[in-house]
Structures are given as C-alpha cells and as structure tokens.
mmCIF file of N, CA and C in Angstrom:
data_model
loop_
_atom_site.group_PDB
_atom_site.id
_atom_site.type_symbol
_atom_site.label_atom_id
_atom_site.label_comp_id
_atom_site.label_asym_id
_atom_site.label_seq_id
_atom_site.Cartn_x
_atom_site.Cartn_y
_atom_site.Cartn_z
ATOM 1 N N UNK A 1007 0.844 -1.171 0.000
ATOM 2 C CA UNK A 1007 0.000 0.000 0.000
ATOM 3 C C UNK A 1007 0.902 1.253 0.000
ATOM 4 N N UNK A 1008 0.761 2.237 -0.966
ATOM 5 C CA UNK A 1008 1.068 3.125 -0.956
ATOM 6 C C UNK A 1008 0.752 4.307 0.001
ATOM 7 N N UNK A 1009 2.172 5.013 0.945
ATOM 8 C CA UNK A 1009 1.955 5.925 1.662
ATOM 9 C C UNK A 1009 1.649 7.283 0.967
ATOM 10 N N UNK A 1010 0.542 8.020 1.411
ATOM 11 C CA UNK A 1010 0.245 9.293 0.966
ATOM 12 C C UNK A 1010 0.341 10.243 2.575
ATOM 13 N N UNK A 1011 0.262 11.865 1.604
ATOM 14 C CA UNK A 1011 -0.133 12.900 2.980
ATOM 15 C C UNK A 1011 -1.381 13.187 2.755
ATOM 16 N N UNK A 1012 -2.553 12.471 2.433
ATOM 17 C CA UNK A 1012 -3.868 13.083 2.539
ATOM 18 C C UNK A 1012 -4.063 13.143 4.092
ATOM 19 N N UNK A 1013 -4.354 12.127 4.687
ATOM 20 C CA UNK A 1013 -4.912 12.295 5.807
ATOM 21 C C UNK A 1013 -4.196 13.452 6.643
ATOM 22 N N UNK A 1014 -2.997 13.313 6.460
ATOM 23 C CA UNK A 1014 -2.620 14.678 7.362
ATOM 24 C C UNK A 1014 -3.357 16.264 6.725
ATOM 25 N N UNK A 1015 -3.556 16.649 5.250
ATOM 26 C CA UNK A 1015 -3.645 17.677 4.404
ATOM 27 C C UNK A 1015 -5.398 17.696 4.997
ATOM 28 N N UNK A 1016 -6.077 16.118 4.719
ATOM 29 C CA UNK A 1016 -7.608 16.541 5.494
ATOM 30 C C UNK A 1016 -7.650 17.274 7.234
ATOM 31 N N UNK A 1017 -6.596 16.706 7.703
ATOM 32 C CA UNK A 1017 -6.374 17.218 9.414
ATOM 33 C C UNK A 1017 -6.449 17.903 9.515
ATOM 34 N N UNK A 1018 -4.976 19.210 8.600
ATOM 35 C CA UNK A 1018 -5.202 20.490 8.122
ATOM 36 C C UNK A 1018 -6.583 21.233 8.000
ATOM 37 N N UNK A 1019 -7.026 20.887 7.120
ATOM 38 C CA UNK A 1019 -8.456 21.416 6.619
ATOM 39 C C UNK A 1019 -9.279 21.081 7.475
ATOM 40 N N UNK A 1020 -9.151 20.106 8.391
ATOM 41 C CA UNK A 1020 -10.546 20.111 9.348
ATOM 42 C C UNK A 1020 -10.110 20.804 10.462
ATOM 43 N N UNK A 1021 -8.967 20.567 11.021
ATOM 44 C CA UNK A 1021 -8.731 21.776 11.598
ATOM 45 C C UNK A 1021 -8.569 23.821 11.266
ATOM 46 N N UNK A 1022 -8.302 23.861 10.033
ATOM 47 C CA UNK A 1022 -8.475 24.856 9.569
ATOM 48 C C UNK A 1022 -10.007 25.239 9.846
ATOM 49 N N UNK A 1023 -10.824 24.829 9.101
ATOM 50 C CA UNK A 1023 -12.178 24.880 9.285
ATOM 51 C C UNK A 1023 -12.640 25.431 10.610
ATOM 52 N N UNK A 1024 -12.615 24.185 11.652
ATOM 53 C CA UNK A 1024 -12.806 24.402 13.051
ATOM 54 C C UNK A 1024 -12.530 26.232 13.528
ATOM 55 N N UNK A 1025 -10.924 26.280 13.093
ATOM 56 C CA UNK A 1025 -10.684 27.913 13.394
ATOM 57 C C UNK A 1025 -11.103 28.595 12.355
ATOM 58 N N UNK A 1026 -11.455 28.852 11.606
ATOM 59 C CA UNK A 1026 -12.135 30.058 10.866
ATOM 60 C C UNK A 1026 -13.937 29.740 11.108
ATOM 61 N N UNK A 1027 -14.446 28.759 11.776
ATOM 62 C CA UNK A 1027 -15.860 28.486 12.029
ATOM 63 C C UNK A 1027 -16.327 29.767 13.324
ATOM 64 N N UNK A 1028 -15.125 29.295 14.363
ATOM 65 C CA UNK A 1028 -14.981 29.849 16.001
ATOM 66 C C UNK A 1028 -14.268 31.055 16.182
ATOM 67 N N UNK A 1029 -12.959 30.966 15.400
ATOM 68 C CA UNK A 1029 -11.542 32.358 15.907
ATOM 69 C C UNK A 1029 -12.315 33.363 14.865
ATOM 70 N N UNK A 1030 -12.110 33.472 13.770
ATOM 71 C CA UNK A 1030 -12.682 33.941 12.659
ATOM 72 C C UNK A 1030 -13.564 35.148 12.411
ATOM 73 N N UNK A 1031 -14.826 34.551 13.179
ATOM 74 C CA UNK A 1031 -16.076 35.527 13.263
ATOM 75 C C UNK A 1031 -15.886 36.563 14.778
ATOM 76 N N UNK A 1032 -15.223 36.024 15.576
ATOM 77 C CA UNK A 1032 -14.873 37.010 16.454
ATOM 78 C C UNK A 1032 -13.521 37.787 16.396
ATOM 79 N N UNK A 1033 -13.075 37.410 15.909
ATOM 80 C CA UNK A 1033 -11.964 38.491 15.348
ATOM 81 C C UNK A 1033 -12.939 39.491 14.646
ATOM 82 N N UNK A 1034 -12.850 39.435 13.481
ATOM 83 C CA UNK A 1034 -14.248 40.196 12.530
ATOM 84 C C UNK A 1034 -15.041 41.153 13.227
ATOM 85 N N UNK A 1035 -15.836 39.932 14.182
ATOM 86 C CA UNK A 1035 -16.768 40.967 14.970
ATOM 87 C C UNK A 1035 -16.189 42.749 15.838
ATOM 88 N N UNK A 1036 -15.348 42.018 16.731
ATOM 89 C CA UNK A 1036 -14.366 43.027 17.611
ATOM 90 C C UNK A 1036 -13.917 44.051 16.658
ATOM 91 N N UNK A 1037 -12.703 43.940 15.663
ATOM 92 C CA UNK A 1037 -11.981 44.951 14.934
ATOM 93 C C UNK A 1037 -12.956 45.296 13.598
ATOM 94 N N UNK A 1038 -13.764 44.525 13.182
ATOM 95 C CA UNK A 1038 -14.243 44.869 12.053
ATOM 96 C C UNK A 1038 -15.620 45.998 12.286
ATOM 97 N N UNK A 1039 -16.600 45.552 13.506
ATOM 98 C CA UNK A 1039 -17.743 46.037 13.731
ATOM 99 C C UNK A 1039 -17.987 46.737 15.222
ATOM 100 N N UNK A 1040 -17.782 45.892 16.248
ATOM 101 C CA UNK A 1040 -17.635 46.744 17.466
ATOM 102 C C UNK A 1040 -16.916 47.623 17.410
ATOM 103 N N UNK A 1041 -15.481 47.959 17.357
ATOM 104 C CA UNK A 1041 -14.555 48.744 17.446
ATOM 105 C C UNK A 1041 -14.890 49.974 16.638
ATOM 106 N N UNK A 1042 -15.103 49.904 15.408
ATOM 107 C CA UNK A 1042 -14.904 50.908 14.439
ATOM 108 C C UNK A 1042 -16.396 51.601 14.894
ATOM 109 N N UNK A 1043 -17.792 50.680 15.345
ATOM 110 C CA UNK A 1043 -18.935 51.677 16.193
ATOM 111 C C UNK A 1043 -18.750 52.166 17.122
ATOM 112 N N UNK A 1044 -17.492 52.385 17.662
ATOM 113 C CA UNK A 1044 -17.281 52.253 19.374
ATOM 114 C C UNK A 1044 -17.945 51.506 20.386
ATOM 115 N N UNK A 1045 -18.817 50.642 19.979
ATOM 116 C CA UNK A 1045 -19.385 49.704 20.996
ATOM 117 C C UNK A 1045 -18.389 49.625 21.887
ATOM 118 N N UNK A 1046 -17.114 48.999 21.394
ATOM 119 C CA UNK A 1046 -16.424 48.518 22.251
ATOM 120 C C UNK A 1046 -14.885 49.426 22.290
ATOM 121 N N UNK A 1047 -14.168 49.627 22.997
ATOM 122 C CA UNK A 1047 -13.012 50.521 22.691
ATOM 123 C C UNK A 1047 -12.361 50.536 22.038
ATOM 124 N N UNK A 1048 -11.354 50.785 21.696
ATOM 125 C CA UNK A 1048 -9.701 50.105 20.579
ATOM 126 C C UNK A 1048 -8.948 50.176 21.936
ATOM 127 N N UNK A 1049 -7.899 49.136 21.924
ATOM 128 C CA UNK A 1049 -6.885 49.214 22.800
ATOM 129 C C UNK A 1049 -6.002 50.250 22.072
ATOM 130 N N UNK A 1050 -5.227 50.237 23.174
ATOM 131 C CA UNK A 1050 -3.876 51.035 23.068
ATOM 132 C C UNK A 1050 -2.671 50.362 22.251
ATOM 133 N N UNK A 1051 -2.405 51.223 21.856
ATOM 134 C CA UNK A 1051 -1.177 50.549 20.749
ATOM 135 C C UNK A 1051 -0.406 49.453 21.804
ATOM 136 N N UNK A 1052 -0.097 50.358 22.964
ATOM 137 C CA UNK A 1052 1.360 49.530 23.778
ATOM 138 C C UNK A 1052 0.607 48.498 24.806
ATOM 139 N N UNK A 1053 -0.453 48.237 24.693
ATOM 140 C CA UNK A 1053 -1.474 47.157 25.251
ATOM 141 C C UNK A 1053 -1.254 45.838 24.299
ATOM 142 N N UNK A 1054 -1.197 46.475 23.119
ATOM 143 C CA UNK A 1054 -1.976 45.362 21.944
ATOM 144 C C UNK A 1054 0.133 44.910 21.700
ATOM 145 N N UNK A 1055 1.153 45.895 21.884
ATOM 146 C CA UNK A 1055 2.574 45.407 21.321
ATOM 147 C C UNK A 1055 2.807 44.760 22.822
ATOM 148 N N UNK A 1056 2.154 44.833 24.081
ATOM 149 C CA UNK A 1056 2.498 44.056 25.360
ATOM 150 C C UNK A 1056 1.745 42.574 25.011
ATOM 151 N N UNK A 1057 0.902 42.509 24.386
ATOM 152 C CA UNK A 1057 -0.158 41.436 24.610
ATOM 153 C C UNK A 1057 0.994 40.468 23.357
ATOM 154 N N UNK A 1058 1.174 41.104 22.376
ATOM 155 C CA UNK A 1058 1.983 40.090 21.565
ATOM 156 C C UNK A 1058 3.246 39.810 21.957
ATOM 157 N N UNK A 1059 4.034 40.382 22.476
ATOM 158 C CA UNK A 1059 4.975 40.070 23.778
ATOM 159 C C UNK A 1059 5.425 38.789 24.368
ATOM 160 N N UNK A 1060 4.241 37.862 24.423
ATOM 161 C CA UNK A 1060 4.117 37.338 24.854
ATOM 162 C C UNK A 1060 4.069 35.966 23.638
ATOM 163 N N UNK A 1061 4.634 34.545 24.093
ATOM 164 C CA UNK A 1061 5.166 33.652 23.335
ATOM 165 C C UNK A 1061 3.678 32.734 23.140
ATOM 166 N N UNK A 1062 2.856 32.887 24.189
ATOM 167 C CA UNK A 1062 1.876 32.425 23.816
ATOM 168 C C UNK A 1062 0.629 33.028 23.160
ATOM 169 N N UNK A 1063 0.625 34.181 23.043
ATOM 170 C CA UNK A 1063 -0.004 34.598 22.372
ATOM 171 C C UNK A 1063 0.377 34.648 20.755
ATOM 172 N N UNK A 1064 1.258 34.806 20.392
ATOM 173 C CA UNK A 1064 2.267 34.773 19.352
ATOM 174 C C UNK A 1064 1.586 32.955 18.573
ATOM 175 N N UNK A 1065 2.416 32.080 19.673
ATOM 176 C CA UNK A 1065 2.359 30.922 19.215
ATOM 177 C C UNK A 1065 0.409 30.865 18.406
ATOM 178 N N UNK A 1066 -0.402 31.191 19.528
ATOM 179 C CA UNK A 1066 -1.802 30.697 19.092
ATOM 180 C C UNK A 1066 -2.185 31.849 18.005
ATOM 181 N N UNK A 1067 -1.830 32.880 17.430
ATOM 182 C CA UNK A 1067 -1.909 33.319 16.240
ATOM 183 C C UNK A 1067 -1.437 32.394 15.484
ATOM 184 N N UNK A 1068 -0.097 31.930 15.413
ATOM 185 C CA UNK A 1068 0.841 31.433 14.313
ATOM 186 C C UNK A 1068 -0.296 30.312 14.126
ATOM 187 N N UNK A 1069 -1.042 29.588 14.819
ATOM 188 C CA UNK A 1069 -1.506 28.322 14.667
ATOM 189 C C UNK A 1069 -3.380 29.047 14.064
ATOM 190 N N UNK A 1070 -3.391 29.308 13.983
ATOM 191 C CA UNK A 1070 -4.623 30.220 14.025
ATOM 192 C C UNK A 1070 -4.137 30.469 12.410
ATOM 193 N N UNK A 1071 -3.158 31.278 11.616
ATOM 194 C CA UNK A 1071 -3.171 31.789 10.587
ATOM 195 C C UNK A 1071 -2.544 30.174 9.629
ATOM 196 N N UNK A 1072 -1.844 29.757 10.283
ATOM 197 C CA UNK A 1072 -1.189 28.423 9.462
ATOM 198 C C UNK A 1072 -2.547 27.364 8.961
ATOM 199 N N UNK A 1073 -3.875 27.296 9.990
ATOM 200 C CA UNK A 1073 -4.679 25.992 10.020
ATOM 201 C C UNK A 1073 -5.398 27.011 8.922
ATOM 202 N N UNK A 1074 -5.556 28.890 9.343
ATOM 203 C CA UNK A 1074 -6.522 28.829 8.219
ATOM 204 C C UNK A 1074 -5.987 28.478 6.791
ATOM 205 N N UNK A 1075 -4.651 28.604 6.466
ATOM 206 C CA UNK A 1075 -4.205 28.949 5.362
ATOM 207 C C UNK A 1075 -4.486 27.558 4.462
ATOM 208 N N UNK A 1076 -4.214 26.409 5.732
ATOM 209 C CA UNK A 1076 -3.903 24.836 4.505
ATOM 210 C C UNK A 1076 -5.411 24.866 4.794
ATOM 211 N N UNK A 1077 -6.613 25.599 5.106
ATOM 212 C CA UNK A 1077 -7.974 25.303 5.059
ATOM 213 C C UNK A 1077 -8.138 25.549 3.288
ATOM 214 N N UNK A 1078 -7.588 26.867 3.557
ATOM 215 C CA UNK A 1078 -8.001 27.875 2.363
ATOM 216 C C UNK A 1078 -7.351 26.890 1.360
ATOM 217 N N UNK A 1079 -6.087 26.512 1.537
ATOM 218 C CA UNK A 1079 -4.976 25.610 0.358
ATOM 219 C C UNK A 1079 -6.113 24.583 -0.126
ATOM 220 N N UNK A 1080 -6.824 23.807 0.622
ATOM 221 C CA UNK A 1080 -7.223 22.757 0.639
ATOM 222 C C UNK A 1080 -8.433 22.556 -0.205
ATOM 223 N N UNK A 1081 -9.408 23.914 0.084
ATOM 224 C CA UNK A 1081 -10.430 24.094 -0.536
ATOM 225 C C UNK A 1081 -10.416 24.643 -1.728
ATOM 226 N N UNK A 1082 -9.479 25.608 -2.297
ATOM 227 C CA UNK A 1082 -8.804 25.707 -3.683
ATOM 228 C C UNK A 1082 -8.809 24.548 -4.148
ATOM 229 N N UNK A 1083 -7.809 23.967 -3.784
ATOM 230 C CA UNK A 1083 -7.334 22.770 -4.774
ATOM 231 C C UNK A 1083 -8.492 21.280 -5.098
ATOM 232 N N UNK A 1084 -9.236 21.596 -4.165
ATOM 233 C CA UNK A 1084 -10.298 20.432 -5.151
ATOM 234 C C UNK A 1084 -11.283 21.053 -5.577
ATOM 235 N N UNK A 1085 -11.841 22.600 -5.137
ATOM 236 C CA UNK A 1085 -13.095 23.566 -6.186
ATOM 237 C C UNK A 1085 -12.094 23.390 -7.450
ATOM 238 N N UNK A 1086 -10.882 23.759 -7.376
ATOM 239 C CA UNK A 1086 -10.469 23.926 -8.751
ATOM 240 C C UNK A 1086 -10.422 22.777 -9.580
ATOM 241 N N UNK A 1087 -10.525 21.603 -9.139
ATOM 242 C CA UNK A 1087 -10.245 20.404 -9.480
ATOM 243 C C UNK A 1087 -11.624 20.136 -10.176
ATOM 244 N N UNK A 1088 -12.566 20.390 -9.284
ATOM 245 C CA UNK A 1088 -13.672 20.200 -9.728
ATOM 246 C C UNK A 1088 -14.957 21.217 -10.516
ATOM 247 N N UNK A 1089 -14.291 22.356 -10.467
ATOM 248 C CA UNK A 1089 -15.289 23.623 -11.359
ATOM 249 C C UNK A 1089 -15.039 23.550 -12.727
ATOM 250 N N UNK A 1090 -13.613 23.359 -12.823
ATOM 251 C CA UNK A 1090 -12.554 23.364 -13.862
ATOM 252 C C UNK A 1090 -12.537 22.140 -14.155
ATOM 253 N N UNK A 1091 -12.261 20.971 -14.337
ATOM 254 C CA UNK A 1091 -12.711 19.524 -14.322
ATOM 255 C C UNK A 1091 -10.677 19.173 -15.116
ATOM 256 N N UNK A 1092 -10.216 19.864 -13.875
ATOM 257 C CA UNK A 1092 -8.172 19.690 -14.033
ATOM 258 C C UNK A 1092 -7.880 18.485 -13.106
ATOM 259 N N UNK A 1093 -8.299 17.459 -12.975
ATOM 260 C CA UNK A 1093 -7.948 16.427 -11.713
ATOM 261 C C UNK A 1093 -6.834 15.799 -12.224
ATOM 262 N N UNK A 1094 -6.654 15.950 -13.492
ATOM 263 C CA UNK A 1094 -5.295 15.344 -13.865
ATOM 264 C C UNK A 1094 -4.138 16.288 -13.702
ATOM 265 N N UNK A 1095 -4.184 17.094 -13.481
ATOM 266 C CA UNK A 1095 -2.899 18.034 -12.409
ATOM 267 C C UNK A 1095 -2.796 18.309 -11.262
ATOM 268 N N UNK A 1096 -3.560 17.214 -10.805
ATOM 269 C CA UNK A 1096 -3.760 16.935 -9.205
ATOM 270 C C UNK A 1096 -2.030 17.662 -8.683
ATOM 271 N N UNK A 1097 -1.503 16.448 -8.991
ATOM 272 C CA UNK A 1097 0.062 17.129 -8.034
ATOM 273 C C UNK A 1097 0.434 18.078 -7.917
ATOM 274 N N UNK A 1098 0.267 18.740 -9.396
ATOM 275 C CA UNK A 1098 0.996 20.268 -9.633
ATOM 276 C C UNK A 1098 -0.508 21.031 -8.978
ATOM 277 N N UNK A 1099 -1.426 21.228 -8.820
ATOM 278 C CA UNK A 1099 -2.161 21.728 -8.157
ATOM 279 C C UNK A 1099 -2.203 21.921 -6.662
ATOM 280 N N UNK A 1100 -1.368 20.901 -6.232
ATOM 281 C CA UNK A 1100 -1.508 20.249 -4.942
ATOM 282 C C UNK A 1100 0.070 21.090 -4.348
ATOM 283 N N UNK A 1101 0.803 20.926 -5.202
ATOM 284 C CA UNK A 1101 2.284 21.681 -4.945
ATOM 285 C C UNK A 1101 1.642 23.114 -4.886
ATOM 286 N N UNK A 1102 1.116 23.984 -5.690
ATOM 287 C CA UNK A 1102 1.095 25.300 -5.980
ATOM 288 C C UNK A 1102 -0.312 25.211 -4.658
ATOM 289 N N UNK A 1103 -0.598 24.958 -4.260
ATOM 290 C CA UNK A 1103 -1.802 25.207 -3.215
ATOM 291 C C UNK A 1103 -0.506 24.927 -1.837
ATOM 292 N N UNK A 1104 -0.532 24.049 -1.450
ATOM 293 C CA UNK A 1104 -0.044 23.752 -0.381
ATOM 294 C C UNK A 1104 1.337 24.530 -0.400
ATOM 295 N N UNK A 1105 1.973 24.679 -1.081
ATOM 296 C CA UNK A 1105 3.290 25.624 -1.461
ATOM 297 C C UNK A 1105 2.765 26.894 -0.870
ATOM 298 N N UNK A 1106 2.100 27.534 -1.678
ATOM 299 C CA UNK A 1106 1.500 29.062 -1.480
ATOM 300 C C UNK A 1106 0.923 29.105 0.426
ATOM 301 N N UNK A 1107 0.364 27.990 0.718
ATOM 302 C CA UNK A 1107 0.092 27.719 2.567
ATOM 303 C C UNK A 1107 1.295 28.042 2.749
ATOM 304 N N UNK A 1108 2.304 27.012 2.745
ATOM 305 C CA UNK A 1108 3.658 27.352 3.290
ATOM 306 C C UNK A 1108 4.525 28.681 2.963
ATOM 307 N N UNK A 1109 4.426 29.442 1.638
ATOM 308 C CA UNK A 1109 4.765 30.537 1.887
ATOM 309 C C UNK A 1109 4.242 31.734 3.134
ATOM 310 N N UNK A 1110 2.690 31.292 3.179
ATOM 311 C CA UNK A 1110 2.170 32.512 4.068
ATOM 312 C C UNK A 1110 2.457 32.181 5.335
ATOM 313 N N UNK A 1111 2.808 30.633 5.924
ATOM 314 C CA UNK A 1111 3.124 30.736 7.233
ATOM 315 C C UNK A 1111 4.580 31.307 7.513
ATOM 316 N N UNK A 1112 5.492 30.805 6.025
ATOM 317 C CA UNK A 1112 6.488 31.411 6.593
ATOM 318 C C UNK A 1112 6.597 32.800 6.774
ATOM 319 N N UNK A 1113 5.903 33.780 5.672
ATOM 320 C CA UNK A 1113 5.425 35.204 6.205
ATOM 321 C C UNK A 1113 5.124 35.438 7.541
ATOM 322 N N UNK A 1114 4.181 34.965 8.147
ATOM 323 C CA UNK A 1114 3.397 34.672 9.888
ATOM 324 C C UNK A 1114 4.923 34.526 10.351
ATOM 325 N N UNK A 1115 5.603 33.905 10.357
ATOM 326 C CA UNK A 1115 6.291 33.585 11.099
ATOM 327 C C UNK A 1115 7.606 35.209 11.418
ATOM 328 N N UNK A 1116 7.779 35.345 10.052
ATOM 329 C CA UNK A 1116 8.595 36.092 9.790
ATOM 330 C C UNK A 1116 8.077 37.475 10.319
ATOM 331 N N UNK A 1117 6.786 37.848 10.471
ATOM 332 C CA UNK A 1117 6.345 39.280 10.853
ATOM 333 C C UNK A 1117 6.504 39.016 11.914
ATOM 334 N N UNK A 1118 5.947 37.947 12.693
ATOM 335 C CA UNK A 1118 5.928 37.372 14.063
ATOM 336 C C UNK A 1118 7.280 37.320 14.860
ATOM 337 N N UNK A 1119 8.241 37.632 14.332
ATOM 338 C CA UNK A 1119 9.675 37.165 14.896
ATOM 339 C C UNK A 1119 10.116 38.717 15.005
#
C-alpha cells in the first residue's frame, strides 16, 4: 500500500475549518464592527505590542493563521479540481496550493519574529 499525505492535508483542513468556524467571526466581529462603532473601545497601541509580547499569544496566532491557510490551500485545490474539471494536475495543483500555505506561514512567522 502506498503511503500518501492526505490524511494529514484533510487534518489540516478540518482543523483549519474548526478555526475560521470559532476564531474567525470574532476576530471580525471586535476589529471589524464593534470597534470601528465604538461599541467597544480600541486598545492602546502599547497594550496590543504588550499582549503580543508574549510567546503564547504569538504561538496561538501562528496556529490560528497556518490551520486557516492549509484550510483555504485545501479548498482551492479540489473547487479547482472540480469547477474546472483539471484532476489530472492533481500534483501540480496540490504543490502550488499547499506551497502558497507554506509561503504565508512562513510570512506569519517572519512578521511574528
């Protein structure tokens, strides 16, 4: 039997999912809609550069932007597979999706550092 990385790439995506279902809409909510009505305040710049400061906060972004990204990778690459009817460039589809994930975490990582 041949070893593949699907099951890990579905993990990805179901975990991706999970955080953009839950983290997602409340992010959104706070900076996108409370904040800008003043419902709710804006922090302070040196609140919000203390709060990232911190390794765990840092870390659960990084994991937060990485799960959405191979969500997003994931769901590209088989709409495209299937709108477009390209399943025979599965791999090279699969490289340029999951590639482009791994560029943006390494971005995350890199702003993050």
């Amino acid at each position: 039997m041949k070893r593949t990385p699907e099951p890990y790439l579905w993990l990805l995506f179901s975990g991706g999912g999970v955080v953009a279902a839950f983290v997602l809409p409340v992010l959104v909510l706070l900076f996108g809609v409370l904040m800008p009505l003043g419902v709710v305040d804006w922090p302070a710049a040196e609140h919000l550069r203390a709060l990232l400061d911190g390794v765990v906060v840092r870390a659960a972004l990084l994991v937060v932007v990485t799960l959405c990204l191979f969500h997003a990778a994931h769901r590209i690459r088989f709409t495209s597979e299937e709108l477009f009817g390209i399943a025979k460039f599965d791999r090279a589809l699969a490289v340029i999706c999951y590639g482009a994930a791994l560029a943006g975490v390494a971005v995350a990582v890199w702003v993050m550092a």
